[in-house]
PDB file of C-alpha atoms and ligand atoms in Angstrom:
ATOM      1  CA  MET F 285      18.807 -14.279  -8.180  1.00  0.00           C
ATOM      2  CA  ALA F 286      15.525 -15.889  -7.131  1.00  0.00           C
ATOM      3  CA  PRO F 287      12.511 -13.643  -6.848  1.00  0.00           C
ATOM      4  CA  ARG F 288      11.772 -12.552  -3.316  1.00  0.00           C
ATOM      5  CA  PRO F 289       8.586 -13.942  -1.783  1.00  0.00           C
ATOM      6  CA  ILE F 290       6.078 -11.130  -0.815  1.00  0.00           C
ATOM      7  CA  ILE F 291       2.565 -10.844   0.582  1.00  0.00           C
ATOM      8  CA  ILE F 292       0.693  -7.719  -0.398  1.00  0.00           C
ATOM      9  CA  ASP F 293      -1.869  -6.567   2.213  1.00  0.00           C
ATOM     10  CA  CYS F 294      -4.155  -3.991   0.620  1.00  0.00           C
ATOM     11  CA  ASP F 295      -7.516  -2.119   0.564  1.00  0.00           C
ATOM     12  CA  PRO F 296      -8.073  -1.430  -3.254  1.00  0.00           C
ATOM     13  CA  GLY F 297      -8.399   1.491  -3.869  1.00  0.00           C
ATOM     14  CA  GLN F 298      -7.134   2.635  -7.234  1.00  0.00           C
ATOM     15  CA  ASP F 299      -3.597   3.165  -5.998  1.00  0.00           C
ATOM     16  CA  ASP F 300      -3.538  -0.291  -4.291  1.00  0.00           C
ATOM     17  CA  ALA F 301      -4.610  -1.651  -7.763  1.00  0.00           C
ATOM     18  CA  VAL F 302      -1.711  -0.042  -9.465  1.00  0.00           C
ATOM     19  CA  ALA F 303       0.628  -1.456  -6.834  1.00  0.00           C
ATOM     20  CA  LEU F 304      -0.750  -4.877  -7.517  1.00  0.00           C
ATOM     21  CA  PHE F 305      -0.272  -4.387 -11.363  1.00  0.00           C
ATOM     22  CA  LEU F 306       3.304  -3.344 -10.769  1.00  0.00           C
ATOM     23  CA  ALA F 307       4.002  -6.242  -8.603  1.00  0.00           C
ATOM     24  CA  MET F 308       2.412  -8.763 -10.908  1.00  0.00           C
ATOM     25  CA  ALA F 309       4.402  -7.400 -13.827  1.00  0.00           C
ATOM     26  CA  SER F 310       7.687  -8.150 -12.081  1.00  0.00           C
ATOM     27  CA  PRO F 311       7.846 -11.925 -11.633  1.00  0.00           C
ATOM     28  CA  ASP F 312      11.584 -12.037 -12.021  1.00  0.00           C
ATOM     29  CA  GLU F 313      11.973  -9.908  -8.835  1.00  0.00           C
ATOM     30  CA  LEU F 314       8.871 -10.591  -6.827  1.00  0.00           C
ATOM     31  CA  ASP F 315       7.059 -13.918  -6.083  1.00  0.00           C
ATOM     32  CA  ILE F 316       3.597 -12.968  -4.832  1.00  0.00           C
ATOM     33  CA  LEU F 317       2.714 -15.605  -2.338  1.00  0.00           C
ATOM     34  CA  GLY F 318      -0.701 -14.175  -1.639  1.00  0.00           C
ATOM     35  CA  ILE F 319      -2.852 -10.995  -1.478  1.00  0.00           C
ATOM     36  CA  THR F 320      -4.542 -10.260   1.784  1.00  0.00           C
ATOM     37  CA  THR F 321      -7.250  -7.599   1.951  1.00  0.00           C
ATOM     38  CA  VAL F 322      -8.485  -5.371   4.697  1.00  0.00           C
ATOM     39  CA  ALA F 323     -11.218  -2.786   5.354  1.00  0.00           C
ATOM     40  CA  GLY F 324      -9.902   0.646   4.463  1.00  0.00           C
ATOM     41  CA  ASN F 325     -10.787   2.848   1.526  1.00  0.00           C
ATOM     42  CA  VAL F 326     -14.119   0.974   1.249  1.00  0.00           C
ATOM     43  CA  PRO F 327     -15.538  -1.963   3.354  1.00  0.00           C
ATOM     44  CA  LEU F 328     -13.852  -5.338   3.167  1.00  0.00           C
ATOM     45  CA  GLU F 329     -16.477  -6.956   0.967  1.00  0.00           C
ATOM     46  CA  LEU F 330     -15.456  -4.474  -1.715  1.00  0.00           C
ATOM     47  CA  THR F 331     -11.660  -4.371  -1.165  1.00  0.00           C
ATOM     48  CA  GLN F 332     -11.594  -8.150  -1.460  1.00  0.00           C
ATOM     49  CA  ARG F 333     -13.705  -8.104  -4.600  1.00  0.00           C
ATOM     50  CA  ASN F 334     -11.516  -5.283  -6.066  1.00  0.00           C
ATOM     51  CA  ALA F 335      -8.303  -7.225  -5.417  1.00  0.00           C
ATOM     52  CA  ARG F 336      -9.851 -10.218  -7.270  1.00  0.00           C
ATOM     53  CA  MET F 337     -10.982  -8.020 -10.112  1.00  0.00           C
ATOM     54  CA  MET F 338      -7.245  -6.737 -10.551  1.00  0.00           C
ATOM     55  CA  CYS F 339      -6.059 -10.372 -10.665  1.00  0.00           C
ATOM     56  CA  ASP F 340      -8.599 -11.020 -13.461  1.00  0.00           C
ATOM     57  CA  ILE F 341      -7.597  -7.848 -15.362  1.00  0.00           C
ATOM     58  CA  ALA F 342      -3.905  -8.943 -15.136  1.00  0.00           C
ATOM     59  CA  GLN F 343      -4.709 -12.473 -16.049  1.00  0.00           C
ATOM     60  CA  GLN F 344      -3.457 -13.703 -12.705  1.00  0.00           C
ATOM     61  CA  GLN F 345      -6.488 -15.636 -11.553  1.00  0.00           C
ATOM     62  CA  ALA F 346      -4.359 -18.307  -9.787  1.00  0.00           C
ATOM     63  CA  LEU F 347      -3.084 -15.763  -7.202  1.00  0.00           C
ATOM     64  CA  PRO F 348      -4.579 -16.591  -3.751  1.00  0.00           C
ATOM     65  CA  VAL F 349      -6.652 -13.690  -2.445  1.00  0.00           C
ATOM     66  CA  PHE F 350      -7.810 -13.650   1.204  1.00  0.00           C
ATOM     67  CA  ALA F 351     -10.339 -11.387   3.046  1.00  0.00           C
ATOM     68  CA  GLY F 352      -9.147 -10.192   6.485  1.00  0.00           C
ATOM     69  CA  CYS F 353     -10.306  -7.834   9.083  1.00  0.00           C
ATOM     70  CA  GLU F 354     -13.519  -5.844   8.532  1.00  0.00           C
ATOM     71  CA  LYS F 355     -12.722  -3.338  11.230  1.00  0.00           C
ATOM     72  CA  PRO F 356      -9.712  -1.810  12.987  1.00  0.00           C
ATOM     73  CA  MET F 357      -8.185  -3.508  16.041  1.00  0.00           C
ATOM     74  CA  VAL F 358      -9.741  -0.984  18.557  1.00  0.00           C
ATOM     75  CA  LEU F 359     -11.410   1.999  16.687  1.00  0.00           C
ATOM     76  CA  ASP F 360     -14.596   1.985  14.605  1.00  0.00           C
ATOM     77  CA  ALA F 361     -14.017   1.851  10.892  1.00  0.00           C
ATOM     78  CA  ILE F 362     -13.757   4.877   8.717  1.00  0.00           C
ATOM     79  CA  THR F 363     -13.645   4.729   4.898  1.00  0.00           C
ATOM     80  CA  ALA F 364     -12.703   7.062   1.920  1.00  0.00           C
ATOM     81  CA  GLU F 365     -15.466   6.650  -0.686  1.00  0.00           C
ATOM     82  CA  TYR F 366     -15.092  10.398  -1.256  1.00  0.00           C
ATOM     83  CA  ILE F 367     -11.773   9.791  -2.868  1.00  0.00           C
ATOM     84  CA  HIS F 368     -12.039   6.360  -4.356  1.00  0.00           C
ATOM     85  CA  GLY F 369     -15.745   6.312  -5.308  1.00  0.00           C
ATOM     86  CA  ASN F 370     -18.483   3.987  -3.882  1.00  0.00           C
ATOM     87  CA  THR F 371     -16.890   0.916  -5.571  1.00  0.00           C
ATOM     88  CA  GLY F 372     -13.458   1.864  -4.301  1.00  0.00           C
ATOM     89  CA  ILE F 373     -12.085   1.569  -7.834  1.00  0.00           C
ATOM     90  CA  ASP F 374     -14.296   4.022  -9.669  1.00  0.00           C
ATOM     91  CA  GLY F 375     -12.955   4.542 -13.198  1.00  0.00           C
ATOM     92  CA  VAL F 376     -13.261   0.846 -14.241  1.00  0.00           C
ATOM     93  CA  ASP F 377     -16.616  -0.946 -14.631  1.00  0.00           C
ATOM     94  CA  VAL F 378     -17.112  -3.464 -11.778  1.00  0.00           C
ATOM     95  CA  PHE F 379     -17.619  -7.184 -12.623  1.00  0.00           C
ATOM     96  CA  GLU F 380     -17.769 -10.376 -10.674  1.00  0.00           C
ATOM     97  CA  PRO F 381     -14.273 -11.685 -10.867  1.00  0.00           C
ATOM     98  CA  GLU F 382     -13.260 -15.315 -11.706  1.00  0.00           C
ATOM     99  CA  THR F 383     -10.407 -15.133  -9.297  1.00  0.00           C
ATOM    100  CA  PRO F 384     -11.777 -17.026  -6.219  1.00  0.00           C
ATOM    101  CA  LEU F 385     -11.765 -15.727  -2.721  1.00  0.00           C
ATOM    102  CA  GLN F 386      -9.970 -18.125  -0.530  1.00  0.00           C
ATOM    103  CA  GLU F 387     -11.954 -19.620   2.389  1.00  0.00           C
ATOM    104  CA  GLN F 388      -9.196 -18.939   5.021  1.00  0.00           C
ATOM    105  CA  HIS F 389      -9.208 -15.660   6.924  1.00  0.00           C
ATOM    106  CA  ALA F 390      -6.243 -13.430   5.893  1.00  0.00           C
ATOM    107  CA  VAL F 391      -4.994 -13.306   9.447  1.00  0.00           C
ATOM    108  CA  ASP F 392      -4.963 -17.157   9.714  1.00  0.00           C
ATOM    109  CA  TYR F 393      -3.210 -17.250   6.272  1.00  0.00           C
ATOM    110  CA  LEU F 394      -0.477 -14.792   7.431  1.00  0.00           C
ATOM    111  CA  ILE F 395       0.075 -16.798  10.607  1.00  0.00           C
ATOM    112  CA  GLU F 396       0.250 -20.192   8.839  1.00  0.00           C
ATOM    113  CA  THR F 397       2.419 -19.036   6.023  1.00  0.00           C
ATOM    114  CA  LEU F 398       4.873 -17.032   8.161  1.00  0.00           C
ATOM    115  CA  LEU F 399       5.258 -19.869  10.742  1.00  0.00           C
ATOM    116  CA  ALA F 400       6.027 -22.187   7.962  1.00  0.00           C
ATOM    117  CA  ALA F 401       8.334 -19.814   6.092  1.00  0.00           C
ATOM    118  CA  GLU F 402      12.167 -20.069   6.169  1.00  0.00           C
ATOM    119  CA  GLU F 403      13.649 -17.659   8.610  1.00  0.00           C
ATOM    120  CA  GLY F 404      13.641 -14.127   7.399  1.00  0.00           C
ATOM    121  CA  SER F 405      12.339 -14.983   3.984  1.00  0.00           C
ATOM    122  CA  VAL F 406       9.021 -13.172   3.363  1.00  0.00           C
ATOM    123  CA  THR F 407       8.571  -9.464   2.656  1.00  0.00           C
ATOM    124  CA  LEU F 408       5.250  -7.977   3.835  1.00  0.00           C
ATOM    125  CA  VAL F 409       3.834  -5.036   1.742  1.00  0.00           C
ATOM    126  CA  PRO F 410       0.927  -3.329   3.574  1.00  0.00           C
ATOM    127  CA  THR F 411      -0.734  -0.605   1.521  1.00  0.00           C
ATOM    128  CA  GLY F 412      -3.746  -0.026   3.559  1.00  0.00           C
ATOM    129  CA  PRO F 413      -4.510   0.095   7.292  1.00  0.00           C
ATOM    130  CA  MET F 414      -2.336  -2.486   8.968  1.00  0.00           C
ATOM    131  CA  THR F 415      -5.098  -4.297  10.887  1.00  0.00           C
ATOM    132  CA  ASN F 416      -4.411  -7.784   9.381  1.00  0.00           C
ATOM    133  CA  LEU F 417      -0.666  -7.468  10.136  1.00  0.00           C
ATOM    134  CA  GLY F 418      -1.097  -6.057  13.706  1.00  0.00           C
ATOM    135  CA  THR F 419      -3.695  -8.670  14.612  1.00  0.00           C
ATOM    136  CA  ALA F 420      -1.469 -11.540  13.271  1.00  0.00           C
ATOM    137  CA  ILE F 421       1.579 -10.267  15.174  1.00  0.00           C
ATOM    138  CA  GLU F 422      -0.406  -9.763  18.364  1.00  0.00           C
ATOM    139  CA  ARG F 423      -1.939 -13.279  18.064  1.00  0.00           C
ATOM    140  CA  GLU F 424       1.188 -15.075  17.180  1.00  0.00           C
ATOM    141  CA  PRO F 425       4.501 -13.074  17.573  1.00  0.00           C
ATOM    142  CA  ALA F 426       6.434 -16.016  16.383  1.00  0.00           C
ATOM    143  CA  ILE F 427       5.418 -15.258  12.924  1.00  0.00           C
ATOM    144  CA  LEU F 428       8.013 -12.435  12.790  1.00  0.00           C
ATOM    145  CA  ASN F 429      10.733 -15.123  12.553  1.00  0.00           C
ATOM    146  CA  GLY F 430       9.552 -15.745   8.913  1.00  0.00           C
ATOM    147  CA  VAL F 431       9.544 -11.954   8.064  1.00  0.00           C
ATOM    148  CA  ARG F 432      12.405 -10.522   6.148  1.00  0.00           C
ATOM    149  CA  GLU F 433      11.216  -6.979   6.095  1.00  0.00           C
ATOM    150  CA  ILE F 434       8.080  -4.711   5.874  1.00  0.00           C
ATOM    151  CA  VAL F 435       7.614  -1.979   3.251  1.00  0.00           C
ATOM    152  CA  SER F 436       4.556   0.012   4.283  1.00  0.00           C
ATOM    153  CA  MET F 437       2.569   2.907   2.737  1.00  0.00           C
ATOM    154  CA  GLY F 438       1.387   5.218   5.580  1.00  0.00           C
ATOM    155  CA  GLY F 439       2.224   8.145   7.718  1.00  0.00           C
ATOM    156  CA  ALA F 440       3.343  11.670   7.111  1.00  0.00           C
ATOM    157  CA  MET F 441       5.970  14.092   8.349  1.00  0.00           C
ATOM    158  CA  ARG F 442       6.457  17.290   6.447  1.00  0.00           C
ATOM    159  CA  GLU F 443       3.246  16.775   4.404  1.00  0.00           C
ATOM    160  CA  GLY F 444       0.880  16.832   7.359  1.00  0.00           C
ATOM    161  CA  GLY F 445      -2.212  14.633   7.231  1.00  0.00           C
ATOM    162  CA  ASN F 446      -4.668  13.808   4.435  1.00  0.00           C
ATOM    163  CA  ARG F 447      -7.581  12.570   6.445  1.00  0.00           C
ATOM    164  CA  SER F 448      -7.113  14.783   9.439  1.00  0.00           C
ATOM    165  CA  PRO F 449      -4.868  17.910   9.849  1.00  0.00           C
ATOM    166  CA  SER F 450      -2.215  15.582  11.357  1.00  0.00           C
ATOM    167  CA  ALA F 451      -2.852  11.997  10.299  1.00  0.00           C
ATOM    168  CA  GLU F 452      -2.472  10.109   7.047  1.00  0.00           C
ATOM    169  CA  PHE F 453      -5.473   7.755   6.293  1.00  0.00           C
ATOM    170  CA  ASN F 454      -3.950   4.285   6.725  1.00  0.00           C
ATOM    171  CA  ILE F 455      -2.528   5.150  10.074  1.00  0.00           C
ATOM    172  CA  LEU F 456      -5.591   7.059  11.239  1.00  0.00           C
ATOM    173  CA  VAL F 457      -7.849   4.100  10.478  1.00  0.00           C
ATOM    174  CA  ASP F 458      -5.861   1.824  12.687  1.00  0.00           C
ATOM    175  CA  PRO F 459      -3.137   3.484  14.826  1.00  0.00           C
ATOM    176  CA  HIS F 460      -2.990   0.541  17.213  1.00  0.00           C
ATOM    177  CA  ALA F 461      -2.143  -1.943  14.332  1.00  0.00           C
ATOM    178  CA  ALA F 462       0.401   0.554  12.950  1.00  0.00           C
ATOM    179  CA  ASP F 463       2.102   0.854  16.372  1.00  0.00           C
ATOM    180  CA  ILE F 464       2.491  -2.901  16.541  1.00  0.00           C
ATOM    181  CA  VAL F 465       3.919  -3.134  13.158  1.00  0.00           C
ATOM    182  CA  TYR F 466       6.323  -0.196  13.316  1.00  0.00           C
ATOM    183  CA  ASN F 467       7.704  -1.567  16.643  1.00  0.00           C
ATOM    184  CA  CYS F 468       7.694  -5.355  15.759  1.00  0.00           C
ATOM    185  CA  GLY F 469      11.554  -5.337  15.545  1.00  0.00           C
ATOM    186  CA  LYS F 470      11.826  -6.359  11.834  1.00  0.00           C
ATOM    187  CA  PRO F 471      13.264  -3.897   9.274  1.00  0.00           C
ATOM    188  CA  VAL F 472      10.489  -1.464   8.299  1.00  0.00           C
ATOM    189  CA  THR F 473      10.714   0.957   5.391  1.00  0.00           C
ATOM    190  CA  ALA F 474       7.986   3.498   5.747  1.00  0.00           C
ATOM    191  CA  MET F 475       6.578   5.305   2.671  1.00  0.00           C
ATOM    192  CA  GLY F 476       4.635   8.363   3.695  1.00  0.00           C
ATOM    193  CA  LEU F 477       2.988  11.241   2.113  1.00  0.00           C
ATOM    194  CA  ASP F 478       6.326  13.053   1.950  1.00  0.00           C
ATOM    195  CA  VAL F 479       7.303  10.808  -1.000  1.00  0.00           C
ATOM    196  CA  THR F 480       3.893   9.772  -2.309  1.00  0.00           C
ATOM    197  CA  HIS F 481       2.877  13.369  -2.855  1.00  0.00           C
ATOM    198  CA  LYS F 482       5.821  13.756  -5.217  1.00  0.00           C
ATOM    199  CA  VAL F 483       4.610  11.040  -7.627  1.00  0.00           C
ATOM    200  CA  LEU F 484       1.601  12.754  -9.194  1.00  0.00           C
ATOM    201  CA  SER F 485      -0.277  11.063 -11.942  1.00  0.00           C
ATOM    202  CA  THR F 486      -0.326  13.970 -14.246  1.00  0.00           C
ATOM    203  CA  ARG F 487      -2.428  13.980 -17.479  1.00  0.00           C
ATOM    204  CA  GLU F 488       0.839  13.540 -19.537  1.00  0.00           C
ATOM    205  CA  ARG F 489       1.795  10.494 -17.434  1.00  0.00           C
ATOM    206  CA  VAL F 490      -1.710   9.042 -17.594  1.00  0.00           C
ATOM    207  CA  ALA F 491      -1.676   9.517 -21.352  1.00  0.00           C
ATOM    208  CA  ARG F 492       1.675   7.707 -21.668  1.00  0.00           C
ATOM    209  CA  ILE F 493       0.126   4.847 -19.620  1.00  0.00           C
ATOM    210  CA  ARG F 494      -2.992   4.738 -21.897  1.00  0.00           C
ATOM    211  CA  ASP F 495      -0.813   4.690 -24.985  1.00  0.00           C
ATOM    212  CA  LEU F 496       0.723   1.438 -23.926  1.00  0.00           C
ATOM    213  CA  GLY F 497      -2.476  -0.074 -25.420  1.00  0.00           C
ATOM    214  CA  ASN F 498      -2.990  -3.168 -23.283  1.00  0.00           C
ATOM    215  CA  GLY F 499      -5.839  -4.031 -20.963  1.00  0.00           C
ATOM    216  CA  VAL F 500      -4.000  -3.370 -17.699  1.00  0.00           C
ATOM    217  CA  ALA F 501      -2.689  -0.114 -18.829  1.00  0.00           C
ATOM    218  CA  GLU F 502      -6.093   0.953 -20.097  1.00  0.00           C
ATOM    219  CA  ALA F 503      -7.652   0.029 -16.646  1.00  0.00           C
ATOM    220  CA  THR F 504      -4.790   1.925 -14.858  1.00  0.00           C
ATOM    221  CA  ALA F 505      -5.403   5.086 -17.011  1.00  0.00           C
ATOM    222  CA  ASP F 506      -9.156   4.812 -16.505  1.00  0.00           C
ATOM    223  CA  MET F 507      -8.762   4.476 -12.638  1.00  0.00           C
ATOM    224  CA  LEU F 508      -6.209   7.222 -12.408  1.00  0.00           C
ATOM    225  CA  SER F 509      -8.434   9.555 -14.502  1.00  0.00           C
ATOM    226  CA  PHE F 510     -11.097   9.151 -11.858  1.00  0.00           C
ATOM    227  CA  PHE F 511      -8.719   8.922  -8.828  1.00  0.00           C
ATOM    228  CA  HIS F 512      -6.977  12.353  -9.454  1.00  0.00           C
ATOM    229  CA  ARG F 513     -10.124  14.515  -9.453  1.00  0.00           C
ATOM    230  CA  TYR F 514     -10.214  14.853  -5.647  1.00  0.00           C
ATOM    231  CA  ASP F 515      -6.607  15.594  -4.978  1.00  0.00           C
ATOM    232  CA  THR F 516      -6.153  18.030  -7.846  1.00  0.00           C
ATOM    233  CA  LYS F 517      -9.116  20.039  -6.575  1.00  0.00           C
ATOM    234  CA  LYS F 518      -7.952  19.791  -2.890  1.00  0.00           C
ATOM    235  CA  TYR F 519      -4.232  20.538  -3.461  1.00  0.00           C
ATOM    236  CA  GLY F 520      -4.523  22.366  -6.778  1.00  0.00           C
ATOM    237  CA  SER F 521      -1.974  19.718  -7.956  1.00  0.00           C
ATOM    238  CA  GLU F 522      -1.369  18.412 -11.474  1.00  0.00           C
ATOM    239  CA  GLY F 523      -2.500  14.904 -10.584  1.00  0.00           C
ATOM    240  CA  ALA F 524      -3.290  12.493  -7.761  1.00  0.00           C
ATOM    241  CA  PRO F 525      -0.407  11.062  -5.704  1.00  0.00           C
ATOM    242  CA  LEU F 526       0.202   7.409  -6.483  1.00  0.00           C
ATOM    243  CA  HIS F 527       0.707   6.331  -2.920  1.00  0.00           C
ATOM    244  CA  ASP F 528       0.798   2.545  -2.876  1.00  0.00           C
ATOM    245  CA  PRO F 529       2.935   1.678  -5.825  1.00  0.00           C
ATOM    246  CA  CYS F 530       5.827   3.488  -4.074  1.00  0.00           C
ATOM    247  CA  THR F 531       6.132   0.308  -1.863  1.00  0.00           C
ATOM    248  CA  VAL F 532       6.587  -2.082  -4.816  1.00  0.00           C
ATOM    249  CA  ALA F 533       8.846   0.536  -6.563  1.00  0.00           C
ATOM    250  CA  TRP F 534      11.146   0.424  -3.564  1.00  0.00           C
ATOM    251  CA  LEU F 535      11.459  -3.353  -3.792  1.00  0.00           C
ATOM    252  CA  LEU F 536      12.213  -3.094  -7.495  1.00  0.00           C
ATOM    253  CA  GLN F 537      14.474  -0.016  -7.585  1.00  0.00           C
ATOM    254  CA  PRO F 538      15.395   1.188  -4.015  1.00  0.00           C
ATOM    255  CA  GLY F 539      17.822   3.631  -5.609  1.00  0.00           C
ATOM    256  CA  LEU F 540      14.781   5.876  -6.612  1.00  0.00           C
ATOM    257  CA  PHE F 541      14.362   6.768  -2.944  1.00  0.00           C
ATOM    258  CA  GLU F 542      16.180   8.529  -0.168  1.00  0.00           C
ATOM    259  CA  THR F 543      15.595   7.081   3.261  1.00  0.00           C
ATOM    260  CA  ARG F 544      16.789   7.828   6.816  1.00  0.00           C
ATOM    261  CA  ARG F 545      16.779   5.470   9.805  1.00  0.00           C
ATOM    262  CA  CYS F 546      14.926   7.142  12.582  1.00  0.00           C
ATOM    263  CA  ASN F 547      12.181   6.780  15.155  1.00  0.00           C
ATOM    264  CA  LEU F 548       8.488   6.860  14.090  1.00  0.00           C
ATOM    265  CA  SER F 549       5.963   6.851  16.914  1.00  0.00           C
ATOM    266  CA  VAL F 550       2.212   6.776  16.500  1.00  0.00           C
ATOM    267  CA  GLU F 551      -0.296   8.823  18.420  1.00  0.00           C
ATOM    268  CA  LYS F 552      -3.011   6.468  19.716  1.00  0.00           C
ATOM    269  CA  GLN F 553      -4.785   8.611  22.435  1.00  0.00           C
ATOM    270  CA  SER F 554      -5.174  12.265  21.489  1.00  0.00           C
ATOM    271  CA  GLU F 555      -8.531  13.006  19.847  1.00  0.00           C
ATOM    272  CA  LEU F 556      -6.929  16.072  18.118  1.00  0.00           C
ATOM    273  CA  THR F 557      -3.876  14.220  16.640  1.00  0.00           C
ATOM    274  CA  LEU F 558      -4.986  10.514  16.626  1.00  0.00           C
ATOM    275  CA  GLY F 559      -2.964   8.549  13.971  1.00  0.00           C
ATOM    276  CA  HIS F 560      -0.219  11.164  13.812  1.00  0.00           C
ATOM    277  CA  THR F 561       3.143   9.656  12.948  1.00  0.00           C
ATOM    278  CA  ALA F 562       5.827  11.552  14.877  1.00  0.00           C
ATOM    279  CA  VAL F 563       8.919  11.028  12.720  1.00  0.00           C
ATOM    280  CA  ASP F 564      12.102  11.984  14.596  1.00  0.00           C
ATOM    281  CA  PHE F 565      14.008  12.614  11.396  1.00  0.00           C
ATOM    282  CA  TRP F 566      16.511  14.948  13.056  1.00  0.00           C
ATOM    283  CA  HIS F 567      17.147  12.511  15.954  1.00  0.00           C
ATOM    284  CA  VAL F 568      16.242  14.984  18.584  1.00  0.00           C
ATOM    285  CA  THR F 569      15.079  12.215  20.977  1.00  0.00           C
ATOM    286  CA  ASP F 570      16.685   9.027  22.168  1.00  0.00           C
ATOM    287  CA  ARG F 571      13.713   7.000  20.932  1.00  0.00           C
ATOM    288  CA  PRO F 572      14.832   3.770  19.144  1.00  0.00           C
ATOM    289  CA  HIS F 573      15.319   3.962  15.429  1.00  0.00           C
ATOM    290  CA  ASN F 574      12.600   1.617  14.318  1.00  0.00           C
ATOM    291  CA  VAL F 575      12.006   2.497  10.557  1.00  0.00           C
ATOM    292  CA  ASP F 576      13.765   3.712   7.482  1.00  0.00           C
ATOM    293  CA  TRP F 577      11.689   6.801   6.670  1.00  0.00           C
ATOM    294  CA  ALA F 578      11.447   7.690   2.968  1.00  0.00           C
ATOM    295  CA  SER F 579      12.223  11.326   2.551  1.00  0.00           C
ATOM    296  CA  ASP F 580      12.485  11.701  -1.181  1.00  0.00           C
ATOM    297  CA  ILE F 581      11.868  10.101  -4.598  1.00  0.00           C
ATOM    298  CA  ASP F 582      12.977  10.387  -8.166  1.00  0.00           C
ATOM    299  CA  ALA F 583       9.440  10.876  -9.545  1.00  0.00           C
ATOM    300  CA  ALA F 584      10.458  10.711 -13.184  1.00  0.00           C
ATOM    301  CA  GLY F 585      12.351   7.484 -12.487  1.00  0.00           C
ATOM    302  CA  PHE F 586       9.367   6.123 -10.711  1.00  0.00           C
ATOM    303  CA  TYR F 587       7.097   6.690 -13.737  1.00  0.00           C
ATOM    304  CA  GLU F 588       9.599   5.297 -16.134  1.00  0.00           C
ATOM    305  CA  LEU F 589       9.689   2.159 -14.009  1.00  0.00           C
ATOM    306  CA  LEU F 590       5.849   1.982 -13.813  1.00  0.00           C
ATOM    307  CA  ILE F 591       5.344   2.585 -17.454  1.00  0.00           C
ATOM    308  CA  ASP F 592       7.982   0.079 -18.407  1.00  0.00           C
ATOM    309  CA  ARG F 593       6.401  -2.645 -16.244  1.00  0.00           C
ATOM    310  CA  LEU F 594       2.725  -1.840 -17.312  1.00  0.00           C
ATOM    311  CA  GLY F 595       4.028  -2.083 -20.943  1.00  0.00           C
ATOM    312  CA  ARG F 596       5.064  -5.721 -20.264  1.00  0.00           C
ATOM    313  CA  TYR F 597       1.384  -6.782 -20.081  1.00  0.00           C
ATOM    314  CA  GLY F 598       1.093  -6.038 -23.809  1.00  0.00           C
ATOM    315  CA  ASP F 599       3.822  -8.792 -24.342  1.00  0.00           C
ATOM    316  CA  SER F 600       1.538 -11.621 -23.213  1.00  0.00           C
TER     317      SER F 600
HETATM  318  O1  RIB O1111      -3.385   7.876   2.424  1.00  0.00           O
HETATM  319  C1  RIB O1111      -3.201   7.196   1.309  1.00  0.00           C
HETATM  320  C2  RIB O1111      -3.498   5.745   1.621  1.00  0.00           C
HETATM  321  O2  RIB O1111      -4.798   5.572   2.069  1.00  0.00           O
HETATM  322  C3  RIB O1111      -3.328   4.956   0.303  1.00  0.00           C
HETATM  323  O3  RIB O1111      -2.858   3.591   0.656  1.00  0.00           O
HETATM  324  C4  RIB O1111      -4.767   4.788  -0.198  1.00  0.00           C
HETATM  325  O4  RIB O1111      -5.057   3.621  -0.937  1.00  0.00           O
HETATM  326  C5  RIB O1111      -5.546   4.762   1.185  1.00  0.00           C
HETATM  327  O5  RIB O1111      -5.545   3.354   1.526  1.00  0.00           O
HETATM  328 CA1   CA O1112      -4.294   1.717   0.060  1.00  0.00          CA
END
């Protein structure tokens, strides 16, 4: 079967970086058309640079990387250096990447590419605030014709918020964009903290990654060794949740997940609960079922997949 065309929209971020590595290691299943970047964990000039660095580390300098929106659709920008470090990818030494930044704005790239795409052919994989996608859909709704499905990292139900008591970071940064994407009418699989908090990068798992002994695995282990310090202290957990690779893992092995079709609505007004994702998991309302909400994950299976794919970089 031909690999499915995807566009990854991200805000690297150590976990975004691992999602990129997982996707780049899977060319038989995934054809990465392009990587679009957005302001999120750190400002846009860093997220775009970080995405290009990951292409260099993975020897994928030909992948087109685009810079997109530097602020949310409506709100002022917020960032997360306290988790990701000032570079956004603390744990690896920063360098000026060879992978070029494309001239075209990411939103224009999304519109041009999706308007030209075969009907229902392209999978969108947002792993940061969904500002680029929301802006593209609002500007040119016809792009949805080219979209097969969307697999997003964002939101929370049972887990509560991680940036506010009631909101997960990606949705809190841009609730207006998230609302557009969740209600765009295309199939959306939503990976929230309820599953990502189950895939913890424990010391044992990081050691197994490091033992793979190739450059990508080493960079991954270095980034995760930095990334987990905040969450382990905050939650008293054994490692940091590997949020964004859950999206790519779903594309590669959906059987690792349990999902349920239901309504997800985004709070866009309340100061107290801005960015909250109200997931009607038990169907207590008659709101339309607009997402497949991921409620569980086989964490051991997820790490077997990740380690297997990171190990492939050593074959090159
Ligand atoms: O809340 C976790 C999400 O916010 C992840 O995508 C992380 O990279 C940040 O973007
Ligand atoms: Ca992210």
